[in-house]
Every structure is written in structure tokens, then in C-alpha cells.
PDB file of C-alpha atoms in Angstrom:
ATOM      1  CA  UNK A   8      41.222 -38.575 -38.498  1.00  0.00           C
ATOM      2  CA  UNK A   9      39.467 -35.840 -38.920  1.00  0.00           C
ATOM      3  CA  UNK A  10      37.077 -35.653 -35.697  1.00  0.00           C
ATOM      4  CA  UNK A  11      40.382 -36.281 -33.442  1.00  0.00           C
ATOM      5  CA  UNK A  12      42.157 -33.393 -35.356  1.00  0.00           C
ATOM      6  CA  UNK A  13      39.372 -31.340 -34.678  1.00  0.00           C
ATOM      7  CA  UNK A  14      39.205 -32.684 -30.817  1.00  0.00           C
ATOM      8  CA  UNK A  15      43.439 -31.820 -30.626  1.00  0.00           C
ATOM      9  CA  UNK A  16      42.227 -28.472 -31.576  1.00  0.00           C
ATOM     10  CA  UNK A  17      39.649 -27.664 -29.385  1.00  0.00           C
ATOM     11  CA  UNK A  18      41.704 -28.965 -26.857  1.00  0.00           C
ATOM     12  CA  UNK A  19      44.585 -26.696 -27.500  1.00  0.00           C
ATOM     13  CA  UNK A  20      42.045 -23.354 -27.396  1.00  0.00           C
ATOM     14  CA  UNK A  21      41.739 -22.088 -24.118  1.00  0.00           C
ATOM     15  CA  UNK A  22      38.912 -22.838 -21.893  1.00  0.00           C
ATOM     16  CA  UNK A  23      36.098 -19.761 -22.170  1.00  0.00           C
ATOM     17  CA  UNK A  24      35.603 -19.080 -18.088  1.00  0.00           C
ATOM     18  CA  UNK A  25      32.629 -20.352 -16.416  1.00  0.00           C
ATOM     19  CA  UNK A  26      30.010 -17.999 -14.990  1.00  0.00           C
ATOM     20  CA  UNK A  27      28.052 -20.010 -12.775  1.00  0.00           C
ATOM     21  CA  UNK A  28      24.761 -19.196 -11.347  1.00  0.00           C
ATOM     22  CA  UNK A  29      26.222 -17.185  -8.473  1.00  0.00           C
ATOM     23  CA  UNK A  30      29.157 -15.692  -9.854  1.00  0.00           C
ATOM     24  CA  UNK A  31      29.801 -12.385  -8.295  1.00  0.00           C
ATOM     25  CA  UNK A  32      29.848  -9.104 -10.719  1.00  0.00           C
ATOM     26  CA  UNK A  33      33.642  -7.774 -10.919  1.00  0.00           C
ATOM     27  CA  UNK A  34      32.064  -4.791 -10.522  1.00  0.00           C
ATOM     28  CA  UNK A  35      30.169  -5.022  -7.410  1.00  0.00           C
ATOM     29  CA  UNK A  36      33.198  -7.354  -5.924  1.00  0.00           C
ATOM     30  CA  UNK A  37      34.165  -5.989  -2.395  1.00  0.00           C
ATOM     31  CA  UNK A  38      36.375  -6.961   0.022  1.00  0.00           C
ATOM     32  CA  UNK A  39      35.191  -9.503   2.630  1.00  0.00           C
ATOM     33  CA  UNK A  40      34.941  -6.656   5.680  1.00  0.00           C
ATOM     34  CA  UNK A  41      33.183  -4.564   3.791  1.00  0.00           C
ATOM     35  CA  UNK A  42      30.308  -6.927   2.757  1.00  0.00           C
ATOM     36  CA  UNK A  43      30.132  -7.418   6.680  1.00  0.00           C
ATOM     37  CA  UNK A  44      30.174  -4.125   7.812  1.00  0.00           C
ATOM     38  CA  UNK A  45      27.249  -3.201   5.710  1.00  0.00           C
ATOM     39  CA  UNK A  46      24.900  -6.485   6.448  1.00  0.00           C
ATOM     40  CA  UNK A  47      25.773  -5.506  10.327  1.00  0.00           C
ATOM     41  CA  UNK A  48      25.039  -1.709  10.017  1.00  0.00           C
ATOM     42  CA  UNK A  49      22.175  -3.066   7.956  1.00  0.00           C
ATOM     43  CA  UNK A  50      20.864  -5.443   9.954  1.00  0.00           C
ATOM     44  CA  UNK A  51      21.823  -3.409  13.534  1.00  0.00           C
ATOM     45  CA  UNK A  52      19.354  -0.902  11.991  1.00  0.00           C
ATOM     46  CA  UNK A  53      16.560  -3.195  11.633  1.00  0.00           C
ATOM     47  CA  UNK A  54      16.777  -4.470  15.230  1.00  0.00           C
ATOM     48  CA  UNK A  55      17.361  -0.698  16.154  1.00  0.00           C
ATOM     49  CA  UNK A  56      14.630   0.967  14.820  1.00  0.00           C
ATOM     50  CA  UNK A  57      12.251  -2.123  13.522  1.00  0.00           C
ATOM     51  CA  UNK A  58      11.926  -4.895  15.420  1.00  0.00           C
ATOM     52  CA  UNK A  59      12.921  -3.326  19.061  1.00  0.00           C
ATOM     53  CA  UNK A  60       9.621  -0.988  19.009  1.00  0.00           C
ATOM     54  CA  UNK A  61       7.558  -3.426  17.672  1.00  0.00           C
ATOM     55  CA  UNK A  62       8.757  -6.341  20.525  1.00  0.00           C
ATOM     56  CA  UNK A  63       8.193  -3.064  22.541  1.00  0.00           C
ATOM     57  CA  UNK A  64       4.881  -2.959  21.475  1.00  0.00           C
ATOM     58  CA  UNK A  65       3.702  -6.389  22.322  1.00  0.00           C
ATOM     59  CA  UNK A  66       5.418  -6.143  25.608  1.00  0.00           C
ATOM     60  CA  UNK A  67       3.556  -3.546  26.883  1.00  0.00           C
ATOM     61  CA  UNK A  68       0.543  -4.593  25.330  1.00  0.00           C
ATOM     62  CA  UNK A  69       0.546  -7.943  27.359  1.00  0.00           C
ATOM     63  CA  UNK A  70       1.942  -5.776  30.755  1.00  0.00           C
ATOM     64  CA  UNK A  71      -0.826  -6.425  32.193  1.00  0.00           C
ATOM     65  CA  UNK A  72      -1.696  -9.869  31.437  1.00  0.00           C
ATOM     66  CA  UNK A  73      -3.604 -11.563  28.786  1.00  0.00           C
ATOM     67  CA  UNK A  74      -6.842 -10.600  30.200  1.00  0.00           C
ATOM     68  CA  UNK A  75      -6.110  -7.144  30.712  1.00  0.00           C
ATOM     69  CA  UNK A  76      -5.363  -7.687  26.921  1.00  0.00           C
ATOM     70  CA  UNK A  77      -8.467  -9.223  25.875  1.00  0.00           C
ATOM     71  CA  UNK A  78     -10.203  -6.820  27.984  1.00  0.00           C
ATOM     72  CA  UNK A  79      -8.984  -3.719  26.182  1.00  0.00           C
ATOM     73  CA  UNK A  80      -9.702  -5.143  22.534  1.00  0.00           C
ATOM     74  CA  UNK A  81     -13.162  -6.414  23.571  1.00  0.00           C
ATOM     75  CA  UNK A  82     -13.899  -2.605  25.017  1.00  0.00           C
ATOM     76  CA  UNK A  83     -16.878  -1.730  23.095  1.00  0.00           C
ATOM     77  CA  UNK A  84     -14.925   1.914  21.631  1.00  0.00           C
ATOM     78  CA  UNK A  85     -12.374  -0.478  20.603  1.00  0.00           C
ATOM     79  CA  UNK A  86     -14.712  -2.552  18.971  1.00  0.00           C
ATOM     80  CA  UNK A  87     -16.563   0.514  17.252  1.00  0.00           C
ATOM     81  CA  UNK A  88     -12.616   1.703  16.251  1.00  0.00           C
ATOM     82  CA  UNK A  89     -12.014  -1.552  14.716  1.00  0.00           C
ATOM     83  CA  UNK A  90     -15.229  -2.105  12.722  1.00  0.00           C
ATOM     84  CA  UNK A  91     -15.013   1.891  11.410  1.00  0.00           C
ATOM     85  CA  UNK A  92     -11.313   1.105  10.288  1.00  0.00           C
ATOM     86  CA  UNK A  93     -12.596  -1.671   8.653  1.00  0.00           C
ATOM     87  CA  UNK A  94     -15.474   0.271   7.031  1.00  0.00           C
ATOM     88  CA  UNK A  95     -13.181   2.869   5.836  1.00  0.00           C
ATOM     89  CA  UNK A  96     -10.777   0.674   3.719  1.00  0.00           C
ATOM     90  CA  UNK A  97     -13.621  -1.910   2.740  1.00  0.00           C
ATOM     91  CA  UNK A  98     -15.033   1.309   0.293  1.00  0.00           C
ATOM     92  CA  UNK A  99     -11.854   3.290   0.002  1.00  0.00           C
ATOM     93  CA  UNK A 100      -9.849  -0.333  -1.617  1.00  0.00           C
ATOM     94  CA  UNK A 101     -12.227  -1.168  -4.116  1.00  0.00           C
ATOM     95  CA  UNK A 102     -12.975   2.169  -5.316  1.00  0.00           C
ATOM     96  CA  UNK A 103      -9.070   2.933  -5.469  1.00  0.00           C
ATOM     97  CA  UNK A 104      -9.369  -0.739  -7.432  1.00  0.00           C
ATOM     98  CA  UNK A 105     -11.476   0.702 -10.382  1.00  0.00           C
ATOM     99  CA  UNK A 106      -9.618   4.159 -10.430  1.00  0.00           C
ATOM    100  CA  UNK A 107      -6.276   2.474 -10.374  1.00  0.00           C
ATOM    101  CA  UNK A 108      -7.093  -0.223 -13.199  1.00  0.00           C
ATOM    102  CA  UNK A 109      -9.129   2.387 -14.886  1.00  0.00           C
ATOM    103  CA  UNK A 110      -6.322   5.204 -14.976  1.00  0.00           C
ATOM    104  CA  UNK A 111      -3.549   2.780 -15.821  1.00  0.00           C
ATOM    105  CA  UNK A 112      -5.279   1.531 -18.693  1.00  0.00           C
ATOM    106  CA  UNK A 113      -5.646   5.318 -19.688  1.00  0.00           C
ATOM    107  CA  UNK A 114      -2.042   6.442 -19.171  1.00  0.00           C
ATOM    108  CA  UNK A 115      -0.386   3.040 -20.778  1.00  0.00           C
ATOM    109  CA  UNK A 116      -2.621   2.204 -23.523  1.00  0.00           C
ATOM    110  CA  UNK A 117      -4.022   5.218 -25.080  1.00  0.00           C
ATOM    111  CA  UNK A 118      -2.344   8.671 -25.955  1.00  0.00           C
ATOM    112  CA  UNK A 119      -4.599  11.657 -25.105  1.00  0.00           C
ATOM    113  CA  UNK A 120      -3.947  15.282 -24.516  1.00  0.00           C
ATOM    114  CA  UNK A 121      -2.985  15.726 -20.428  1.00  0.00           C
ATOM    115  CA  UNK A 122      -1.664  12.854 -20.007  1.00  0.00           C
ATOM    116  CA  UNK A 123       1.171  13.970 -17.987  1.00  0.00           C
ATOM    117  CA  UNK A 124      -1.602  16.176 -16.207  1.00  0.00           C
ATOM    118  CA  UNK A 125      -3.080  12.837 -15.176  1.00  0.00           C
ATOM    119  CA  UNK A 126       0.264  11.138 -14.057  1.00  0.00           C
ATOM    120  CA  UNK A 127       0.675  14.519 -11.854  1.00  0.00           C
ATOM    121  CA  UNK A 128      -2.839  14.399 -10.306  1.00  0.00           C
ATOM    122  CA  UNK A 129      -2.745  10.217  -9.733  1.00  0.00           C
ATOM    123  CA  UNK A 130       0.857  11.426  -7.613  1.00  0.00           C
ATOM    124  CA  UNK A 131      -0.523  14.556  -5.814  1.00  0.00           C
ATOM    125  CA  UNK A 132      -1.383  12.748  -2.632  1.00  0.00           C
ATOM    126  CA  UNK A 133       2.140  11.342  -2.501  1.00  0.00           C
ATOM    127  CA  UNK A 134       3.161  15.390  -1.871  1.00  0.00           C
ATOM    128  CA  UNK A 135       0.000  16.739  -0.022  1.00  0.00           C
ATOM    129  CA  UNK A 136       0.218  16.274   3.953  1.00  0.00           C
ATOM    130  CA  UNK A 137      -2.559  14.124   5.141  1.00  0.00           C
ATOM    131  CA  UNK A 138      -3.414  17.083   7.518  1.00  0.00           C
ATOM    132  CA  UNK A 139      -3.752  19.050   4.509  1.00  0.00           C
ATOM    133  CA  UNK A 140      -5.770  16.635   2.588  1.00  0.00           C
ATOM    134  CA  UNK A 141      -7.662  16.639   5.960  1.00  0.00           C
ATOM    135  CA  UNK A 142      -8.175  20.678   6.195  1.00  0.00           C
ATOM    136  CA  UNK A 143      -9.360  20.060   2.175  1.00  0.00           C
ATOM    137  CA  UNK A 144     -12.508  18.535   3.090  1.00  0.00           C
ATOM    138  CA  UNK A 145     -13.074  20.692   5.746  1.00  0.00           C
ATOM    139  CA  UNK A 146     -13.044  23.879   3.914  1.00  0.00           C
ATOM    140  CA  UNK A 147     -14.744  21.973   1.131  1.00  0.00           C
ATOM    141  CA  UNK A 148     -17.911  20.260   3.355  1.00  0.00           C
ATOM    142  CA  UNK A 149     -17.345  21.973   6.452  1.00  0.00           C
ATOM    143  CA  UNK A 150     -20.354  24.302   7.888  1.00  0.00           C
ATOM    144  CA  UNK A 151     -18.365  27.099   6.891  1.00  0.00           C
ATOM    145  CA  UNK A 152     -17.352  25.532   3.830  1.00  0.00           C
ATOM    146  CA  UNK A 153     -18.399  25.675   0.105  1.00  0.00           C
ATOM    147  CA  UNK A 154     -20.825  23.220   0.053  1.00  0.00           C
ATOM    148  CA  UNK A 155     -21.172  23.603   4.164  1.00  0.00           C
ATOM    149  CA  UNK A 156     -24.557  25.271   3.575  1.00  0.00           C
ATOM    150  CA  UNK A 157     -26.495  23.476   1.371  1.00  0.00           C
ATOM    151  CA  UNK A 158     -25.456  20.224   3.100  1.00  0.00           C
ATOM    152  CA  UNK A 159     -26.507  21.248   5.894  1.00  0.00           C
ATOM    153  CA  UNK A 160     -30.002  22.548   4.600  1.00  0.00           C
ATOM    154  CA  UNK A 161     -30.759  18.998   3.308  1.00  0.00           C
ATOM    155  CA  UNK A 162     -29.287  17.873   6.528  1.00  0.00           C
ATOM    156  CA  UNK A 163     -26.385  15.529   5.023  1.00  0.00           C
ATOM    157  CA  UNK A 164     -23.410  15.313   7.500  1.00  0.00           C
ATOM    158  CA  UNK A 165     -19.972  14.929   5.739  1.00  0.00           C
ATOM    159  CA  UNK A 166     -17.015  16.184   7.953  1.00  0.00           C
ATOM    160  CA  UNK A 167     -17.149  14.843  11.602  1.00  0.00           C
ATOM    161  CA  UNK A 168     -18.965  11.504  10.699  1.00  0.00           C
ATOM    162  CA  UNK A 169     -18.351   8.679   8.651  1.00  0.00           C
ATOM    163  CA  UNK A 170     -18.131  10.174   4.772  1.00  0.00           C
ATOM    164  CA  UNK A 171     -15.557  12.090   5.582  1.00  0.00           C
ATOM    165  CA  UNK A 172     -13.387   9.777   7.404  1.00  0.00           C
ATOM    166  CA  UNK A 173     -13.976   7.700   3.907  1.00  0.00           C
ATOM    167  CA  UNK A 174     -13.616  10.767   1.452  1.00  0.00           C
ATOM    168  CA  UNK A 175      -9.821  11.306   3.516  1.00  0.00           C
ATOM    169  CA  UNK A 176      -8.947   7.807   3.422  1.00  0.00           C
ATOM    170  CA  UNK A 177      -9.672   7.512  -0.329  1.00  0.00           C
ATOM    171  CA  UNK A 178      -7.675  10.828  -1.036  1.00  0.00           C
ATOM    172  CA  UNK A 179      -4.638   9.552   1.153  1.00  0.00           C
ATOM    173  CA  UNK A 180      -4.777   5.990  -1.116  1.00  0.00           C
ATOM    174  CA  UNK A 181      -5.177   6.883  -4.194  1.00  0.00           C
ATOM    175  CA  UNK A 182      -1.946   6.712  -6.011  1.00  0.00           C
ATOM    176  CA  UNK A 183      -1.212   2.932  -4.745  1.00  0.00           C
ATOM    177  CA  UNK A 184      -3.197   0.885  -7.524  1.00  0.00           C
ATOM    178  CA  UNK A 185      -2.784   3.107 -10.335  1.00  0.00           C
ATOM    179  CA  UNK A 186       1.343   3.680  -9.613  1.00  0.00           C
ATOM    180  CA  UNK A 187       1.950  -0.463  -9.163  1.00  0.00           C
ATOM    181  CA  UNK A 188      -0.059  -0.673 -12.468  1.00  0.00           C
ATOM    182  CA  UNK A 189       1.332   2.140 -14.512  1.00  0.00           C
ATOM    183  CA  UNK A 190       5.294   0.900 -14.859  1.00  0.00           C
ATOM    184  CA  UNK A 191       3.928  -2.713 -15.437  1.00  0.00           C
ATOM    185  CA  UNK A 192       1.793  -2.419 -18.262  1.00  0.00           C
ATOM    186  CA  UNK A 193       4.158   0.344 -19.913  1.00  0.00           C
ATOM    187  CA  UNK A 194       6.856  -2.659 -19.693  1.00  0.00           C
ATOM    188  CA  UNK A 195       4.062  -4.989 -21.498  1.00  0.00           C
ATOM    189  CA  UNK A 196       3.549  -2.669 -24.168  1.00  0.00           C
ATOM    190  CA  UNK A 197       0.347  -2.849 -26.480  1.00  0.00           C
ATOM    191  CA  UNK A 198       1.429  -5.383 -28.525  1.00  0.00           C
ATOM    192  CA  UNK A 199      -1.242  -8.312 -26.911  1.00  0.00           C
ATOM    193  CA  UNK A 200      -3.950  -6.049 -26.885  1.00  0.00           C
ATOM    194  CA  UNK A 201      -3.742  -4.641 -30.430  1.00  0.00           C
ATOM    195  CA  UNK A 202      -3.327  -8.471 -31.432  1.00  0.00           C
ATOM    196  CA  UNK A 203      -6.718  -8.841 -29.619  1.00  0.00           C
ATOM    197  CA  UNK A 204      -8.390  -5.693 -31.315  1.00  0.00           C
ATOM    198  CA  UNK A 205      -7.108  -7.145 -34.881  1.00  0.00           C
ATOM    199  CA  UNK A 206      -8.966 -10.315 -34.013  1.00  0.00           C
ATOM    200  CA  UNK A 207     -12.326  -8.551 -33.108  1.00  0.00           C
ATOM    201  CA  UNK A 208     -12.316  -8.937 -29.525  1.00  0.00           C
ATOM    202  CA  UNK A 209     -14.274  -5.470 -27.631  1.00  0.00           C
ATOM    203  CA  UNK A 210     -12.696  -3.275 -25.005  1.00  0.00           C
ATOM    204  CA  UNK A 211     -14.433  -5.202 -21.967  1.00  0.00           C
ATOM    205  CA  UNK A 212     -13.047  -8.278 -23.910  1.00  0.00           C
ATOM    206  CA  UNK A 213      -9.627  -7.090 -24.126  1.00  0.00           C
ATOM    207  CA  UNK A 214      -9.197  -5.738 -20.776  1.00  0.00           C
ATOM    208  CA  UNK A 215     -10.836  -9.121 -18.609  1.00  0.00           C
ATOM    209  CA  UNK A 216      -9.039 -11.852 -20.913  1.00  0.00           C
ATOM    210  CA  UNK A 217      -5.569  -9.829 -22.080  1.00  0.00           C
ATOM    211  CA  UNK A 218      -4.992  -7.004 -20.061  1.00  0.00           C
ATOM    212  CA  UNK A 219      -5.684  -7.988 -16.288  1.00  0.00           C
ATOM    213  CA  UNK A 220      -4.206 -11.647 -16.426  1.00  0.00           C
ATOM    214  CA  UNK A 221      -1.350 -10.340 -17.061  1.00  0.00           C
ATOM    215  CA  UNK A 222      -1.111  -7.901 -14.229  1.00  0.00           C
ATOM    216  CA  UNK A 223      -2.828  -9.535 -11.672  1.00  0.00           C
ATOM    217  CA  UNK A 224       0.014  -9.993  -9.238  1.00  0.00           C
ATOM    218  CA  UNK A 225       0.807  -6.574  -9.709  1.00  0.00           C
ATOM    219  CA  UNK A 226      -2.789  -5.583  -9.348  1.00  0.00           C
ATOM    220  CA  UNK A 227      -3.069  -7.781  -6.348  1.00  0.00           C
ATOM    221  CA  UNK A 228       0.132  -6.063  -4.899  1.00  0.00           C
ATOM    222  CA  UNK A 229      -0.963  -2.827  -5.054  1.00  0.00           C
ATOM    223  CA  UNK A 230      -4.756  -4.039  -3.377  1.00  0.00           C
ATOM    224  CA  UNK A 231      -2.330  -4.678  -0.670  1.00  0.00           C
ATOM    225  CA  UNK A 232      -0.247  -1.785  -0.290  1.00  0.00           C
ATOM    226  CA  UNK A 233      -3.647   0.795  -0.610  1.00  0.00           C
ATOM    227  CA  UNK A 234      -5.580  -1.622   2.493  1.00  0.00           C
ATOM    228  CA  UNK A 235      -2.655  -1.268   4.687  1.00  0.00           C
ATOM    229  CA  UNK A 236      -2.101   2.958   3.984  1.00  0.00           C
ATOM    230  CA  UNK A 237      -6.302   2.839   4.572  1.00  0.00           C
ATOM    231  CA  UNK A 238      -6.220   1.099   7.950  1.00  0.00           C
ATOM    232  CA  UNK A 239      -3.459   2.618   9.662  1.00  0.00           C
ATOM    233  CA  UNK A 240      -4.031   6.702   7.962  1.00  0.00           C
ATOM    234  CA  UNK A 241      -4.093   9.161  10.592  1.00  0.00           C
ATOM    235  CA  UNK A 242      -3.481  12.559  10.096  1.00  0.00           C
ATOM    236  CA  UNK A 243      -6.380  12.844   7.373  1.00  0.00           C
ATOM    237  CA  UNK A 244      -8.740  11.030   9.462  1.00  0.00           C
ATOM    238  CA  UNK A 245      -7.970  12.866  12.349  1.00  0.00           C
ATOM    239  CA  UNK A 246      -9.007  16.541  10.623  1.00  0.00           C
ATOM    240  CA  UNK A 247     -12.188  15.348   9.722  1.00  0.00           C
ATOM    241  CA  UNK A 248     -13.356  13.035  12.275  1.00  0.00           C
ATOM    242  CA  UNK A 249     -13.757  15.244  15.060  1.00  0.00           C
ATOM    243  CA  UNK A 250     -12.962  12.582  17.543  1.00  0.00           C
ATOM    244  CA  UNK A 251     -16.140  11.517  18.663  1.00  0.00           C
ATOM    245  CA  UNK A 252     -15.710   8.413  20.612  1.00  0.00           C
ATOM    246  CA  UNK A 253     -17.253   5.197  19.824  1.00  0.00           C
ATOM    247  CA  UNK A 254     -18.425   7.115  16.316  1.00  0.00           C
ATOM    248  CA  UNK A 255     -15.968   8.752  14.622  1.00  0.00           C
ATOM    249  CA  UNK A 256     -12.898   7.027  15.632  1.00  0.00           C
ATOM    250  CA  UNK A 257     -10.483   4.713  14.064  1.00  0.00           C
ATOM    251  CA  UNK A 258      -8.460   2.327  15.797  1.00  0.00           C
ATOM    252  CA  UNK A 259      -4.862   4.862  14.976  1.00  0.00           C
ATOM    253  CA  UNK A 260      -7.322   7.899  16.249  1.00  0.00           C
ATOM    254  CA  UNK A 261      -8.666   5.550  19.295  1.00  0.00           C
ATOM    255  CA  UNK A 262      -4.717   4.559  20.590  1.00  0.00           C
ATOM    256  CA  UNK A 263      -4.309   8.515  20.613  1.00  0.00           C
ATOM    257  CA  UNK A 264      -6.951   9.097  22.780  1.00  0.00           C
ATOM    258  CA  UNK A 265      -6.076   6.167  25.316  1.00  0.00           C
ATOM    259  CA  UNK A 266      -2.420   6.960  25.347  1.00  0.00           C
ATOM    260  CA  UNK A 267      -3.500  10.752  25.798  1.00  0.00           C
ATOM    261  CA  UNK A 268      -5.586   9.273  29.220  1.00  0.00           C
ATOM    262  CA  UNK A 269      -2.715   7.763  30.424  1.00  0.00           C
ATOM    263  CA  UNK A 270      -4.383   4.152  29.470  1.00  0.00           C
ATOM    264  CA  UNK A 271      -0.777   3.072  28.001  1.00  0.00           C
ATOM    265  CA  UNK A 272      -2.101  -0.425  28.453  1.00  0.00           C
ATOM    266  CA  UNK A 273      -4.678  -0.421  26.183  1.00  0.00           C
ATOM    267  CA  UNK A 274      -3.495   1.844  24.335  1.00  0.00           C
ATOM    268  CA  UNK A 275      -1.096  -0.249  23.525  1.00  0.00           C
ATOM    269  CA  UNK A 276      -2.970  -3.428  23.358  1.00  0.00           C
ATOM    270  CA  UNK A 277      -5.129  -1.795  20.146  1.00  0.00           C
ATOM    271  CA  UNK A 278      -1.525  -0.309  19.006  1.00  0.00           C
ATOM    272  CA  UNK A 279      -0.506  -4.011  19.231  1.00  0.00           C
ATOM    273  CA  UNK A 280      -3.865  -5.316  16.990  1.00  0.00           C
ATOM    274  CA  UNK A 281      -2.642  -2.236  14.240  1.00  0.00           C
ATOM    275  CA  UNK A 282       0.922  -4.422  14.306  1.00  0.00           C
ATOM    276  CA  UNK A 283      -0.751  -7.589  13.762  1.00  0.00           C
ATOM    277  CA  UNK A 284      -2.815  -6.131  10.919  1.00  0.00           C
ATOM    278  CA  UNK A 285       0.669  -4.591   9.292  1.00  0.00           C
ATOM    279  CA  UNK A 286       2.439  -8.169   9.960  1.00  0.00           C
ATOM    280  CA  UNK A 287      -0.596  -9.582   7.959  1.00  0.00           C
ATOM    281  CA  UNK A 288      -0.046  -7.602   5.288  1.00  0.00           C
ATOM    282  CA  UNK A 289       3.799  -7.689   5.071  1.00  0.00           C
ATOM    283  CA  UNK A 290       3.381 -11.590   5.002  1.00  0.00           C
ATOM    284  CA  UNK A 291       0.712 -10.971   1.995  1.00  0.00           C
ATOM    285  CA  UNK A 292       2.855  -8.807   0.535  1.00  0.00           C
ATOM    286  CA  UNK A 293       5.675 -11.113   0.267  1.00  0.00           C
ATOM    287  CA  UNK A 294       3.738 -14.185  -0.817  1.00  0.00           C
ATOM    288  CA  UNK A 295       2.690 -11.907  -3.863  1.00  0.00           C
ATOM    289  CA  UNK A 296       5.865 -10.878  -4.219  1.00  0.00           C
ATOM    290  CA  UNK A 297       7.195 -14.290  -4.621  1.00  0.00           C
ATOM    291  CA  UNK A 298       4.289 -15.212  -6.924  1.00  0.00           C
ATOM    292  CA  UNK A 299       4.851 -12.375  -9.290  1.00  0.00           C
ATOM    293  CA  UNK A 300       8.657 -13.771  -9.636  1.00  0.00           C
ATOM    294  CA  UNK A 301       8.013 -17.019  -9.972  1.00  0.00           C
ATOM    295  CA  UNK A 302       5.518 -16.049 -12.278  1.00  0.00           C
ATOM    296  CA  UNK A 303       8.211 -14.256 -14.326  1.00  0.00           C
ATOM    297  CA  UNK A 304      10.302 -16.606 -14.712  1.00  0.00           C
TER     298      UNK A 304
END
């Protein structure tokens, strides 16, 4: 008697409203036309501005023909563009690697006087022109700079070679690691790593078995991001490089000079191999993303 008196009742409460997995928000609700006339003005942009140049791109690249194409990446300056561009982010990434971890680590899990200072400097490239960061070096290792001099008395070339295409595209990449680290571990807090301090573990200990499992997609997202900003960097690179073909040129710096000869082919045949490398990374860059959620959940 009981159990069906208590049944009668529930019965005779009203039902608490389902919220099913994709319920919308009453307060993001919108009319029907609206919701449409933002995916189209979204989406119109995209094909507008997105995917029309970069279709445009591979037509013009391929103009020509496929061996006009093949022709223009397998150019020896081309080839010289491609391996320098390669050069330049295989030492800029891995040193922005170690800065990034190291200044995360610094910011999140310690308190120090200037840390704000710190948070400012890791950001400066994010507000300093390229062409600035570019004119830096210049005035810093230039012949007429401060160290211009004495470099050159012990005959070690800087600006208009090879270090200083590196030196710009480490400036220019600098904040990527340290900025996709920085809100992530300050969202993990210190409690895992105090835990790990209590229980003897070292530093060294604490960072490779607490600290970087749990950022690693993060980590790995922001390798990402700082490889494709160090391949495709111009304006930095092109201060300091002094456009010496077949030396000092990057693949961005190398489609300059071929557009600038009217070579709008291959021009845009290496412009083309620059989309392919961004595609690369945007396909990357979503598989980590994806990861990193899943990994969440």
C-alpha cells in the first residue's frame, strides 16, 4: 500500500523538463532566419576571402602545366629557399620549445618578483612589427651596429646570412609555446605537483612525470602554431636577409622576388608549396585539437 501511494504521488507531481544533450540555451535561442543569415554571411566570407585565393593559388600555380610546376619547385633557388625555410624553423621550434615550457613553468608555478614583467616581455613580439624586429638586429649586428665592429673583426657574419634570418624568426615566434602553456597550467593549478614534492620526487622528476603529461596536447599545439609563424615569417626575414639569392632567401622572400620578375608562374607554384605546408599544419592542428578534447573528457 504504501509503495503505490507513494507511486500515485509521484505521479501527480509534475514532470521536471528534460534537457537533452542538444537542448538549445533560452538565451542564445534565435529565430530560424537569423541563425541562417549568419552561417551564410559566415560561410560567404570564407569562400570570399579563404578558399577563393587559395583555389586561386593552385590555379595559377598549375597554369602552365604540371611540368612547368615541377619545374619551378625543382629550380635549384627554390630548392635552396625551401631547405633555408626549413633550417630556420628546425632551430627557431625547439628553442621556442625549451623557452616556452621553461617560462610557463616560471609564470604558473612559482611566484617571483617581475612576474608580470615576464608575461609582458613573453607578449612583446605579439606588438612589435616584424620589420621592426627586423631593423632590431640590424642596428644591433649590423656593420654599423653595436656589436657591428667587433663581429666583423673576428669575421662572424650575422645580418645578411643565415644567423640572422634565425635570430628574426626566433624573435617573431616566441610567444606561441609559452602563451598555449601559460592559461593551461594556471587552470591545473599546483595541486599535482606539490603532491609530488610532498612525496620526494625532484624538480626534473616533477616536471617529466607530472607536469608535461598533462600538457602535452597543449604543448604539442603550440609546437604547431610556432612551425607554421617560422616557415611562412616575412617581414623580419626580409630586413635581415639581404636577399641574396640561392643564400639568404626563404621560400615567402623567394615568391617576392619571382613575382617581382614577372615569373607569376613560379612564383606561384612555390606560393602554392607555402599553402600546402599551411594545409599540413591546419590538418595537424585540428587532429590535436580533437585529441586534447577527447582527452578532456
Amino acid at each position: 500500500m504504501a509503495g503505490a501511494a507513494a507511486s500515485l504521488a509521484a505521479a501527480a507531481l509534475p514532470a521536471a523538463p528534460h534537457r537533452g544533450r542538444y537542448e538549445r540555451n533560452p538565451a542564445t535561442r534565435e529565430p530560424a532566419v537569423v541563425k541562417w543569415l549568419l552561417l551564410g554571411l559566415s560561410l560567404g566570407f570564407f569562400l570570399l576571402f579563404i578558399l577563393a585565393p587559395l583555389l586561386a593559388v593552385f590555379a595559377q600555380a598549375l597554369r602552365k602545366g604540371l611540368e612547368a610546376y615541377v619545374a619551378a619547385l625543382a629550380e635549384p633557388d627554390a630548392l635552396a629557399a625551401l631547405r633555408l625555410t626549413l633550417l630556420a624553423a628546425a632551430i627557431a621550434v625547439p628553442l621556442n620549445l625549451v623557452f616556452g615550457v621553461a617560462a610557463a613553468w616560471a609564470v604558473t608555478k612559482h611566484d617571483f618578483r617581475g612576474k608580470q614583467l615576464l608575461i609582458t616581455f613573453i607578449d612583446l613580439p605579439f606588438s612589435v612589427s616584424p620589420v621592426v624586429a627586423g631593423l632590431i638586429y640590424v642596428l644591433v649586428f649590423g656593420a654599423q651596429g653595436w656589436l657591428g665592429p667587433w663581429l666583423s673583426a673576428h669575421e662572424v657574419k650575422v645580418i645578411f646570412a643565415v644567423p640572422g634570418i634565425v635570430l628574426a624568426t626566433i624573435f617573431v615566434t616566441v610567444p606561441f609555446v609559452a602563451r598555449e602553456l601559460i592559461p593551461l597550467m594556471e587552470a591545473q593549478g599546483r595541486d599535482e605537483e606539490e603532491a609530488a614534492t610532498v612525496l620526494g620526487a625532484s624538480g626534473w622528476q616533477t616536471l617529466w612525470r607530472v607536469t608535461l603529461p598533462n600538457v602535452k596536447w597543449g604543448l604539442l599545439y603550440g609546437v604547431i602554431l610556432c612551425n607554421a609563424r617560422a616557415m611562412g615569417e616575412f617581414g623580419a626575414v626580409s630586413v635581415v636577409s639581404g636577399h641574396i639569392r640561392g643564400l639568404t632567401n626563404t621560400l615567402p622572400l623567394h615568391v617576392e622576388i619571382l613575382y617581382n620578375e614577372y615569373q607569376f608562374a613560379a612564383a606561384f607554384a612555390v606560393a602554392s608549396l607555402l599553402a600546402l605546408l599551411a594545409l599540413v599544419t591546419l590538418a595537424l592542428k585540428t587532429v590535436v585539437e580533437w585529441q586534447q578534447a577527447r582527452s578532456r573528457r
